[in-house]
Coordinates of C-alpha atoms (C1' of nucleotides) in Angstrom, one line a residue:
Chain A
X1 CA 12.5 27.8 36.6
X2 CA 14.3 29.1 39.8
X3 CA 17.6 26.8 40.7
X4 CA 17.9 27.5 44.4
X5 CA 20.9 26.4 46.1
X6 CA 22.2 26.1 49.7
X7 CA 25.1 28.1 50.0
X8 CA 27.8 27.1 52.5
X9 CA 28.5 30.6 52.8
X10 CA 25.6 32.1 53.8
X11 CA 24.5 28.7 55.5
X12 CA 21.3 29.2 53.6
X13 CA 19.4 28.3 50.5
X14 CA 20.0 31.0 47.8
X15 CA 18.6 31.4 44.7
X16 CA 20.7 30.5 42.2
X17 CA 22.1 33.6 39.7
X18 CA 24.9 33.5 37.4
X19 CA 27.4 36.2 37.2
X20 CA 27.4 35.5 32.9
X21 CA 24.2 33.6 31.9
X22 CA 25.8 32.5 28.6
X23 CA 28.7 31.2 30.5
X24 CA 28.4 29.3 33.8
X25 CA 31.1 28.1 35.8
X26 CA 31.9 25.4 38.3
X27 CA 34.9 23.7 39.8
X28 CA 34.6 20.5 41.7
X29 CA 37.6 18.9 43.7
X30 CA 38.5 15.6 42.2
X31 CA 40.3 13.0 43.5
X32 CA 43.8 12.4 44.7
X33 CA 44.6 9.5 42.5
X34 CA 46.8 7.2 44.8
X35 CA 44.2 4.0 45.1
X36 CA 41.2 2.8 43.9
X37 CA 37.9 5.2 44.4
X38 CA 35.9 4.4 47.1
X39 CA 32.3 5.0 47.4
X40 CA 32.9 7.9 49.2
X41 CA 34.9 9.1 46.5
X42 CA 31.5 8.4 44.4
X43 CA 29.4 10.6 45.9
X44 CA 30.5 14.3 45.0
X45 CA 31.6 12.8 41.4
X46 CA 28.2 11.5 41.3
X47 CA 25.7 14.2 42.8
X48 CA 27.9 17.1 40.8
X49 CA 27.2 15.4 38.1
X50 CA 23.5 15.9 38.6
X51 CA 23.9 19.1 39.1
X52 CA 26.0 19.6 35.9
X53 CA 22.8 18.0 34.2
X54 CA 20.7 20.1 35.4
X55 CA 22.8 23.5 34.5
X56 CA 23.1 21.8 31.5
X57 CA 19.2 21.8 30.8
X58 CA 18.9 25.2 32.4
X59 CA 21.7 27.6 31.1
X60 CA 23.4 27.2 27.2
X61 CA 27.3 27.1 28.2
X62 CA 28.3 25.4 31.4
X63 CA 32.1 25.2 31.9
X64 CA 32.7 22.1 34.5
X65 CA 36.1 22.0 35.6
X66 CA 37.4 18.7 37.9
X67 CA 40.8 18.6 39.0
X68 CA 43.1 15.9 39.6
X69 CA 45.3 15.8 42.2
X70 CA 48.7 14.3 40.3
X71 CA 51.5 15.6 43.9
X72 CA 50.9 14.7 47.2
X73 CA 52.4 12.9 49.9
X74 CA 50.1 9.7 50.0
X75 CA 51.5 9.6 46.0
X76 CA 55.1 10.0 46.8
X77 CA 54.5 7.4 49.5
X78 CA 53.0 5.1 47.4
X79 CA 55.5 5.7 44.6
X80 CA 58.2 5.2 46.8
X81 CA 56.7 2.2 48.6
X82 CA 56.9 0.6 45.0
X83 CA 59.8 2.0 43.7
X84 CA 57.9 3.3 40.8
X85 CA 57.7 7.0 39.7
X86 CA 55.1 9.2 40.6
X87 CA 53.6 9.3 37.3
X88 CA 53.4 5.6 36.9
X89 CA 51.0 5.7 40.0
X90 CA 48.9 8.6 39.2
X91 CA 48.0 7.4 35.3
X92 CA 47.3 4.2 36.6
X93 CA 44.7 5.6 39.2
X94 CA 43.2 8.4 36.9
X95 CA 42.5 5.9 34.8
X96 CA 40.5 3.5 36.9
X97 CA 39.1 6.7 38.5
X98 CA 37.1 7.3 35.1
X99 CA 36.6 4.5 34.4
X100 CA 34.6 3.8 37.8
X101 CA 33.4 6.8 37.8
X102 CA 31.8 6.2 34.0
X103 CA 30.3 3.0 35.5
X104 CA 28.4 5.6 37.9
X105 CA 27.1 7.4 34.9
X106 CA 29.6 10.1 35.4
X107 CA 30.5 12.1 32.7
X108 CA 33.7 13.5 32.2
X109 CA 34.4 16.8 33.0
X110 CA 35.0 19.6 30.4
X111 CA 38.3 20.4 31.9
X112 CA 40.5 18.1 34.2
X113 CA 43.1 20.2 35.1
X114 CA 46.5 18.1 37.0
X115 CA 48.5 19.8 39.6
X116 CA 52.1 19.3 38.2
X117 CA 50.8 21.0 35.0
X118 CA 50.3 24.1 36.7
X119 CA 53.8 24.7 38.5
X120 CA 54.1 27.9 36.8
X121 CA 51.2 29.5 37.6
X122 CA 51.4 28.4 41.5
X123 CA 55.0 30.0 41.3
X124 CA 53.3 32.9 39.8
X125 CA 50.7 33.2 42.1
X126 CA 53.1 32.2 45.3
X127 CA 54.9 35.8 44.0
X128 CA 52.3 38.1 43.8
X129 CA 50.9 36.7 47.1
X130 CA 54.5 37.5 48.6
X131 CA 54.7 41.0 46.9
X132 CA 51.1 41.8 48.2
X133 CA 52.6 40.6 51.8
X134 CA 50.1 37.7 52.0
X135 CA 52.8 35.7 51.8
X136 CA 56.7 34.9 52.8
X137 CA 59.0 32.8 52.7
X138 CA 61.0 30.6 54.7
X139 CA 63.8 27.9 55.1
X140 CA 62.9 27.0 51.9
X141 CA 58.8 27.1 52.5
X142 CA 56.7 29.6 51.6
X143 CA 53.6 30.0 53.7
X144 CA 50.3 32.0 53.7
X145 CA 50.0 34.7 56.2
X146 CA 46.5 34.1 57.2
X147 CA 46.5 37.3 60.1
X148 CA 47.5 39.1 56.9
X149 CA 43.2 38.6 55.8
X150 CA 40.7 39.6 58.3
X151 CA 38.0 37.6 56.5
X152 CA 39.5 34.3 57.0
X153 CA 37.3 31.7 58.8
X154 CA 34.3 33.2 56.5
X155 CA 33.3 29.8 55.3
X156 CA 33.7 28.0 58.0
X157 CA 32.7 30.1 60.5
X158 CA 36.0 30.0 62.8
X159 CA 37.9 33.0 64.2
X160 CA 41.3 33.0 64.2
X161 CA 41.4 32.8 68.1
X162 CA 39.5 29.6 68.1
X163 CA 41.8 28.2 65.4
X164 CA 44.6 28.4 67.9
X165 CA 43.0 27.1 70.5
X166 CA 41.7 24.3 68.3
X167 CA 45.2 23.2 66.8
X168 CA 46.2 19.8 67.5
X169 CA 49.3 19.9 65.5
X170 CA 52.7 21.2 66.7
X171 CA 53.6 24.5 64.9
X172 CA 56.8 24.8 62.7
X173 CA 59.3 26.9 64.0
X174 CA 59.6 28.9 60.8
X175 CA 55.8 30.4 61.0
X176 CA 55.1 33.7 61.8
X177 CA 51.7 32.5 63.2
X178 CA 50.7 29.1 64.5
X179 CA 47.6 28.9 61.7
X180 CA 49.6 29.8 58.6
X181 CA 49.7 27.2 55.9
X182 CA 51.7 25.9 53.5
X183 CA 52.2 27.3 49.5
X184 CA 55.1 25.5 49.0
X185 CA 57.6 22.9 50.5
X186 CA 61.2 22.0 49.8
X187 CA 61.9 18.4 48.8
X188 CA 65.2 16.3 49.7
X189 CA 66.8 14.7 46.3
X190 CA 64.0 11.3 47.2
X191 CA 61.0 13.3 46.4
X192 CA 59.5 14.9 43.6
X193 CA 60.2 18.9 42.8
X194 CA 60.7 21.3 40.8
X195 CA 62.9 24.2 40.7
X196 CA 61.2 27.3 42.1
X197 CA 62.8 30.7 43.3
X198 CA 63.0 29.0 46.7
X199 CA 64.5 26.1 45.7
X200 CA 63.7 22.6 45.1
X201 CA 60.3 21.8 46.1
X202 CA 56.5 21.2 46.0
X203 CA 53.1 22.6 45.7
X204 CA 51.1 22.2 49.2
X205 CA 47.5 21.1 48.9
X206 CA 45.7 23.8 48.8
X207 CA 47.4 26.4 46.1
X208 CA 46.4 24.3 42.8
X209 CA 43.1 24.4 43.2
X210 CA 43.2 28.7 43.3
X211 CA 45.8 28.3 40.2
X212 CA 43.9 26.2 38.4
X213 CA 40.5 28.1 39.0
X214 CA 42.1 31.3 37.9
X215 CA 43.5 30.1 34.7
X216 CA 40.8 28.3 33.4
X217 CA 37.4 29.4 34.7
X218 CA 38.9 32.5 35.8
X219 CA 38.9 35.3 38.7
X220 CA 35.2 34.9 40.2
X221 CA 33.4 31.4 39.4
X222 CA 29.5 30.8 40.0
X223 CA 30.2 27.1 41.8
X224 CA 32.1 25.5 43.9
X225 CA 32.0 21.4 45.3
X226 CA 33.2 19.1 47.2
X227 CA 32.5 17.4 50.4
X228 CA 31.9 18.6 53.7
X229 CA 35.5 17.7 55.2
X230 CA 37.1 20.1 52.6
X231 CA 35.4 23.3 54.3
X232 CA 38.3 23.5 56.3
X233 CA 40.7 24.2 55.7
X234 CA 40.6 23.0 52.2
X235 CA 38.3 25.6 50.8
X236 CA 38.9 28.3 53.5
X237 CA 42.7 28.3 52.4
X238 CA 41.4 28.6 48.9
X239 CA 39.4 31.3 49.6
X240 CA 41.8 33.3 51.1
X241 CA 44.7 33.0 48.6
X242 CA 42.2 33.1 45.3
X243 CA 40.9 36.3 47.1
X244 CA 44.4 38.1 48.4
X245 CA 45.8 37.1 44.6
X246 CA 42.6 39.3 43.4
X247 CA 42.9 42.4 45.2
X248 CA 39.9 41.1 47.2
X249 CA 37.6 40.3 44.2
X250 CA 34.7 37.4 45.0
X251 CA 36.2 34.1 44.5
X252 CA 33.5 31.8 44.5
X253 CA 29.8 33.0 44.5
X254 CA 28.0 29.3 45.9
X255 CA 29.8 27.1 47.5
X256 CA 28.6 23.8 47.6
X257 CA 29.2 20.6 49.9
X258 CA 28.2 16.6 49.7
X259 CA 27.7 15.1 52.8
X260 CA 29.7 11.9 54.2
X261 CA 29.2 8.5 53.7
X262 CA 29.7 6.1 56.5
X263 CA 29.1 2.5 56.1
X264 CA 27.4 0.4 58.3
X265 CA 26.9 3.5 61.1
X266 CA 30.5 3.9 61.1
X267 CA 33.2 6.5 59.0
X268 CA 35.2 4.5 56.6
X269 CA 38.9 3.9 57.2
X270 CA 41.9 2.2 56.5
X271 CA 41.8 1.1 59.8
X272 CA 38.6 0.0 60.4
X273 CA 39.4 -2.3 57.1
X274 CA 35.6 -0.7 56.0
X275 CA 36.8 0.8 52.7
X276 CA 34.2 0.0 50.0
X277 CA 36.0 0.4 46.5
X278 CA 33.4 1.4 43.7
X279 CA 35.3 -1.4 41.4
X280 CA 34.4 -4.1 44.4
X281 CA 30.5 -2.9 44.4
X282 CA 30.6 -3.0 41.0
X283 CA 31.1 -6.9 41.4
X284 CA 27.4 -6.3 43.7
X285 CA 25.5 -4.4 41.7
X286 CA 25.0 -2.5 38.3
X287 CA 26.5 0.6 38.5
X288 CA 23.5 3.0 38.1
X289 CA 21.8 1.1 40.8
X290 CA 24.7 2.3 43.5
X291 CA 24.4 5.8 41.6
X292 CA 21.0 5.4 42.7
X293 CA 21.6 4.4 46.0
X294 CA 24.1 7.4 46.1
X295 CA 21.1 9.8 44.7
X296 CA 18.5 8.5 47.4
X297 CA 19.4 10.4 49.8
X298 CA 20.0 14.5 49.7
X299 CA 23.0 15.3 49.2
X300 CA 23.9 17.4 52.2
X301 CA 22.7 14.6 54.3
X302 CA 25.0 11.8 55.8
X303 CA 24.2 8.6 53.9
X304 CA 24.9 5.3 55.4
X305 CA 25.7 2.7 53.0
X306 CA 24.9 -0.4 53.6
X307 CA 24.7 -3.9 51.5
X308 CA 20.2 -3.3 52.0
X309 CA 20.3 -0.1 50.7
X310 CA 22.2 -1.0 47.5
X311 CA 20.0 -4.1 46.8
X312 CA 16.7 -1.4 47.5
X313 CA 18.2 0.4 44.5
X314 CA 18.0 -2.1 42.3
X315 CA 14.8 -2.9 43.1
X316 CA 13.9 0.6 42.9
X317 CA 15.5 0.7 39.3
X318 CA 13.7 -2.5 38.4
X319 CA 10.5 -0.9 38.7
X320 CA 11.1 1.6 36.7
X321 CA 12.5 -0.4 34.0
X322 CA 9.5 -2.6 34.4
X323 CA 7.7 0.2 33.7
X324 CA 9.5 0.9 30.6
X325 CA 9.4 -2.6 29.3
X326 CA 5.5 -2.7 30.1
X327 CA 5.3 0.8 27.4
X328 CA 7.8 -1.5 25.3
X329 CA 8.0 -0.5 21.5
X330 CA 5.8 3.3 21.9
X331 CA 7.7 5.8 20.0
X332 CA 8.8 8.3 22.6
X333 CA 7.2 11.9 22.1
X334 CA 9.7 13.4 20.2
X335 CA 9.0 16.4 22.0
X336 CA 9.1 15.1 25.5
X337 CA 10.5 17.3 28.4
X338 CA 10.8 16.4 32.2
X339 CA 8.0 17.0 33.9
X340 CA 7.8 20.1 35.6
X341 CA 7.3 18.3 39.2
X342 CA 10.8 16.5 38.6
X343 CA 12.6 19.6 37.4
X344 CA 10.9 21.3 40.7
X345 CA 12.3 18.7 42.7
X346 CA 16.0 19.1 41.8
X347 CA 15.3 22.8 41.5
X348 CA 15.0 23.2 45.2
X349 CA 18.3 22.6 46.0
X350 CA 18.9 19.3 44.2
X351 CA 16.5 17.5 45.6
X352 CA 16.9 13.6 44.3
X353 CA 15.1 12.0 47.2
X354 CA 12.1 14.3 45.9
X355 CA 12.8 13.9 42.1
X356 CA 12.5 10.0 42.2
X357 CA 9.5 10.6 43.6
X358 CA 8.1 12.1 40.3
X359 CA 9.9 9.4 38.6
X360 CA 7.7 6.8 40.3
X361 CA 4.8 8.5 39.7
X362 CA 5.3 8.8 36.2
X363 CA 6.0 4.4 36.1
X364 CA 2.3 4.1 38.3
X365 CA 1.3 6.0 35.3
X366 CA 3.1 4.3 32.5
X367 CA 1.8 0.8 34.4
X368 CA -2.0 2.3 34.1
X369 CA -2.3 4.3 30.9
X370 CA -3.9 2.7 28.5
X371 CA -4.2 5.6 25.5
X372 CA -0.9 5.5 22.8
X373 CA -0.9 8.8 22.8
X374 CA -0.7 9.6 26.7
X375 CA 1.7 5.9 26.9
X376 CA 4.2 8.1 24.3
X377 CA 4.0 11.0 26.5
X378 CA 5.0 9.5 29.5
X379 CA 7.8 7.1 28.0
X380 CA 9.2 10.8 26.9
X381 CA 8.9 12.4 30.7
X382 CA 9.9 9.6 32.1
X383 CA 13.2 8.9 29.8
X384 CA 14.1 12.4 29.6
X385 CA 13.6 13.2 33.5
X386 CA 15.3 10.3 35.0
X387 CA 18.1 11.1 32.2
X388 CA 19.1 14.5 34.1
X389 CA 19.9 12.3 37.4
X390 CA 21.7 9.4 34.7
X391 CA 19.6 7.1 35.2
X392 CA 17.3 4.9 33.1
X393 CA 20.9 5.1 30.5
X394 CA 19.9 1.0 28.9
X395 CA 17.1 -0.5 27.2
X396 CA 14.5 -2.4 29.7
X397 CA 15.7 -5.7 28.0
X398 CA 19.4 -4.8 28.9
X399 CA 18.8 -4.1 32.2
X400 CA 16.6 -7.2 33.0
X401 CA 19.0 -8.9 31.2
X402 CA 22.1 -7.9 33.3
X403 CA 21.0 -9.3 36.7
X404 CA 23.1 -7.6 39.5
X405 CA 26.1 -6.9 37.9
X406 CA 28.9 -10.4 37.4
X407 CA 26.6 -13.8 36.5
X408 CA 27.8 -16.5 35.0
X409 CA 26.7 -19.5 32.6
X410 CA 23.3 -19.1 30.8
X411 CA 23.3 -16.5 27.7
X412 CA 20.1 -15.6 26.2
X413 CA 20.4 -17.4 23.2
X414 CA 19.6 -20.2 25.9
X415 CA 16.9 -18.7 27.6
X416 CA 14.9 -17.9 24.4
X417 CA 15.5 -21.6 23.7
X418 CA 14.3 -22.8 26.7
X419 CA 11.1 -19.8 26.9
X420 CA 10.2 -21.3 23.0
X421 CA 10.6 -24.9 24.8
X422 CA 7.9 -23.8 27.0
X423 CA 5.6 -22.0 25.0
X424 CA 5.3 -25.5 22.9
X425 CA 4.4 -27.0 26.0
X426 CA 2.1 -24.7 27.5
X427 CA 0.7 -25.1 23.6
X428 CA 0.3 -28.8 24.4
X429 CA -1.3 -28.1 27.7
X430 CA 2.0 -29.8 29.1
X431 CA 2.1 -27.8 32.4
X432 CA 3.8 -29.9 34.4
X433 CA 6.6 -29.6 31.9
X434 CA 5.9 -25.9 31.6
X435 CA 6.5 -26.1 35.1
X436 CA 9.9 -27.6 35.4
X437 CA 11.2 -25.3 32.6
X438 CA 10.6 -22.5 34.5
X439 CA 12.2 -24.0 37.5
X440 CA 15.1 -25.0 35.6
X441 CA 15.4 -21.4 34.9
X442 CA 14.8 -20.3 38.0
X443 CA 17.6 -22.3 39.8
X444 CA 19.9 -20.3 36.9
X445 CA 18.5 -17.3 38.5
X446 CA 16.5 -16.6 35.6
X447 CA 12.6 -15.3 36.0
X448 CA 10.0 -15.4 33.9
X449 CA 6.9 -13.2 33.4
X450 CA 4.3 -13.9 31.0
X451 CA 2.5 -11.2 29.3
X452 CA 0.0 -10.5 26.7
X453 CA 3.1 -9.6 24.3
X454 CA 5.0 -13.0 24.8
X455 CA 7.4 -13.9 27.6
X456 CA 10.0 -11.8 29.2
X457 CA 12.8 -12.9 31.1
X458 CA 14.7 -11.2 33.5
X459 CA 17.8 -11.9 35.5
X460 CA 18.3 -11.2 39.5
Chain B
rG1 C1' 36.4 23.5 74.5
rG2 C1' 34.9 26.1 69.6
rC3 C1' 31.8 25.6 65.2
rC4 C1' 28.1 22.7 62.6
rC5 C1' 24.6 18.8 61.4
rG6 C1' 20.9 15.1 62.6
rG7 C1' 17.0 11.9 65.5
rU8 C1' 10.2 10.6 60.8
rG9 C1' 6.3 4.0 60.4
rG10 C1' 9.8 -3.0 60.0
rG11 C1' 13.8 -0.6 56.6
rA12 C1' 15.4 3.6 53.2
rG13 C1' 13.9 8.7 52.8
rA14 C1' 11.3 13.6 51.4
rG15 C1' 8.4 17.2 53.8
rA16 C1' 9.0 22.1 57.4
rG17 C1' 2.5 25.3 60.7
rG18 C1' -3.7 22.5 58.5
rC19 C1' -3.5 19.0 52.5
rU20 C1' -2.0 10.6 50.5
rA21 C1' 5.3 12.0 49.9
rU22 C1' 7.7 8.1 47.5
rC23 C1' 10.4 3.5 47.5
rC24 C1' 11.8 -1.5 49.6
rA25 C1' 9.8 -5.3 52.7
rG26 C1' 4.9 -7.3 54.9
rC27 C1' -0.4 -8.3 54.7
rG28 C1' -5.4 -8.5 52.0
rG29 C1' -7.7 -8.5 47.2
rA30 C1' -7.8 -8.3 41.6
rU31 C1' -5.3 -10.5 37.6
rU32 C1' -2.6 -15.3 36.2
rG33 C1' -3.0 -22.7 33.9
rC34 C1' 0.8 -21.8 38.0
rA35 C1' 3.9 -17.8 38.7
rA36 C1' 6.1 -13.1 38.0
rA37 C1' 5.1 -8.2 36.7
rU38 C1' 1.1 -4.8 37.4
rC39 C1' -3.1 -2.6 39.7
rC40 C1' -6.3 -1.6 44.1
rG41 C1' -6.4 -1.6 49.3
rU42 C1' -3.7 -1.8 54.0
rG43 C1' 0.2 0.1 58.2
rU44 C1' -2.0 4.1 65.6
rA45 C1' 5.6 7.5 61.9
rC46 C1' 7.5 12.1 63.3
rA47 C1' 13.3 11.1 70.3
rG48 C1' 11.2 13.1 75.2
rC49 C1' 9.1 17.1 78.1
rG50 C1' 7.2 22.0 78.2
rG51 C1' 5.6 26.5 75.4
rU52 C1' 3.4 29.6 71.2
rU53 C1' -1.1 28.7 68.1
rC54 C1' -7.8 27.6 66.5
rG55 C1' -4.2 23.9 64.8
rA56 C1' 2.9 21.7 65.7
rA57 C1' 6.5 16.2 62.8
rU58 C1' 7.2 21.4 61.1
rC59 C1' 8.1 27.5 65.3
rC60 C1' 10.5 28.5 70.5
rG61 C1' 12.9 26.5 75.1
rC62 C1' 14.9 22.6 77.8
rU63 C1' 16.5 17.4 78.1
rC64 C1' 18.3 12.8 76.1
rC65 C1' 20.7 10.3 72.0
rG66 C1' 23.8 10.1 67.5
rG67 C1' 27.2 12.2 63.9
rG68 C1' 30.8 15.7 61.6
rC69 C1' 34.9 19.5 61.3
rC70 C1' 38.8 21.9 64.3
rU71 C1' 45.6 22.1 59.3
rC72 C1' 46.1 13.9 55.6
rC73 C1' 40.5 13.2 54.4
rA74 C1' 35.2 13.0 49.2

RNA sequence: GGCCCGGUGGGAGAGAGGCUAUCCAGCGGAUUGCAAAUCCGUGUACAGCGGUUCGAAUCCGCUCCGGGCCUCCA
């Protein structure tokens, strides 16, 4: 099936061709890891991993590469601010960075390259770019020449005169030209640095990611992510230093970008005090329900978060569960594949809003079958589709069971007590005390549904 | 100022010239000891005004409104 993909680039859907079929490549900008994630954070971590899925199914060998961003400023501040070393900061954020992200259903990358283990080769690269006259140096900076290559602006569609006219930040003295950036910047004994032939100092922003490409996806990659924001100058500075290092080969053939997430109509900010930290919603909501929430919309569209939206997803999710607990013990088609109208779906250019679509068909269907054979045929479409999104990941018991993420008291032992309880009575004809078992339950948030196979329970 | 996105029913959100999107919520019915779940049915949706067309939510023009980026940002 034909992977189509809209291309930043081109500012078009393309279909999607890799330069080695038996080895495709993609590169995703990860996090900065000075704070918690936020769900903004969520959304490229969670829609590239979709689309990792989906490779995944398509193409044998996919190489996904996410960085993480272990030298920057907001570290140093924070490091400082605490009197802690850099390092102390950064392992403590990676690590709650996977592990929210795993809540999500996010699977680790193949390759998470850090920043400070690449010093080398951004020293390396810095030099060629300076022999090549890309580059130069100066009071202890180095700095990309960008008049020095006439494509710049490509990707975001800027010329170089409107960049000028569009700065908004005074221009160091020691540039050449007012829109050159920064490779490289000298750090006073307080800040971290390494020795470099320019001195003491630090990697700018944008150079790692170009290093890190190089060495371990190499010169030309199929993909690259990340969100909108980072089309400038994030990725347009990569472009142009992955491509001056390369004598001008192709640096990235699709370049791909996740829309924002505002919450509540407005953009998330420190200042607005709206910052919503995945390991706070996690508190809300189960974590594939705000992956779903995340998935409901396309990706290239702004999504507005917002507390309804979550608590749709779960309902969402519920109903497909429910459908999965109404096909209960069916042995799943061992030879079940998604169904060609959900791989269509995400096909055209990831296209989730679409795919769940298919999904829900496929529970009206599991809800109405009434053949084993076509009930075992749909568990398998249904399992196997909604697994290259990540969802439908637990059993239908677990999930009913779980509730919206944190609950406290009753365990299940309990509940099965009280259901058996119940099922005497109703025996007995004892309604009224049928009755008040279920509302005892209820008030402990507990529901209960009675069905031809016994009584099921679920949690909200 | 430059560049780029959007405005779809109560809410979320696809679609992109003719064909039920889907989901959440609501309403009616079936089913149920009562419920829940489920099924069936139901909702005068495409910002406004023009134009093209046999036919426009979809193409073109204008207007209004909202948002993003423009060297910290996912």
């Amino acid at each position: 099936m034909t992977l189509t993909l809209y291309n930043t680039l081109s500012r078009d859907k393309e279909e999607f061709v890799p330069i080695d079929p038996d080895r495709v490549t993609m590169y995703v900008c990860g996090p900065t890891v000075y704070s918690y994630a936020h769900i903004g954070n969520a959304r490229p971590a969670v829609v590239f991993d979709v689309l990792v899925r989906l490779l995944r199914h398509q193409w044998p060998r996919v190489i996904f590469a996410r960085n993480i961003t272990d030298i920057d400023d907001k570290i140093n501040a924070a490091a400082a601010e605490q009197g802690v070393d850099i390092g102390e900061i950064t392992a403590k954020f990676e690590k709650i960075y996977l592990e929210d992200m795993a809540s999500l259903g996010v699977a680790p990358p193949d390759i998470d390259p850090h920043a400070t283990d690449h010093i080398p080769e951004m020293i390396a690269m810095m030099e060629r770019l300076i022999e090549e006259g890309h580059a130069y140096a100066a009071e202890g900076h180095v700095l990309f020449n960008v008049p020095s290559y006439s494509d710049y602006g490509q990707l975001s569609k800027r010329d170089q005169e409107g960049l000028l006219a569009g700065a908004r930040v005074e221009v160091a003295p020691y540039k050449k030209d007012a829109s050159d950036f920064v490779l490289w910047k000298p750090s006073t004994s307080d800040l971290p640095g390494w020795d470099s032939p320019w001195g003491r100092g630090r990697p700018g922003w944008h150079l790692e990611c170009s290093c890190m490409i190089e060495k371990h996806l190499g010169r030309t990659i199929d993909i690259h992510g990340g969100g909108v924001d980072l089309v400038f100058p994030h990725h347009e500075n990569e472009i142009a230093q992955s491509t001056c290092a390369h004598g001008g080969e192709t640096f990235v053939r699709y370049w791909l970008h996740n829309g924002f997430v505002n919450v509540d109509n407005e953009k998330m900010s420190k200042s607005i005090g709206n910052v919503l930290l995945v390991h706070e919603l996690l508190k809300q909501a189960p974590g594939e329900a705000i992956r779903l929430a995340l998935l409901n919309a396309h990706y290239r569209q702004p999504l507005d978060w917002t507390d309804r939206g979550l608590a749709q997803a779960k309902r969402m999710l519920d109903r497909l569960y429910g459908a999965l607990r109404t096909l209960g013990d069916i042995d799943t088609d061992p030879d079940a594949v998604p169904s060609a109208e959900f791989l269509a779906a995400l096909n055209d250019d990831l296209n989730t809003p679409k795919a769940l679509a298919t999904l829900f068909d496929l529970a009206r269907q599991a809800n109405t079958a009434s053949d084993v054979g076509e009930k075992s045929h749909i568990k398998g479409a249904l399992l196997t589709s909604a697994d290259l999104m990540g969802l439908l990941q637990h059993s239908a018991d677990d999930w009913f069971a779980g509730g919206n993420g944190e609950h406290d008291g009753i365990d299940a032992e309990e509940i099965e007590r009280l259901i058996e309880a119940r099922h005497n009575a109703k025996a007995d004809k004892d309604y009224a005390e049928a009755d008040r078992i279920r509302d005892e339950l209820a008030s402990r948030d507990i529901f209960l549904e009675d069905g031809p196979d016994g009584t099921k329970w679920r949690r909200t």
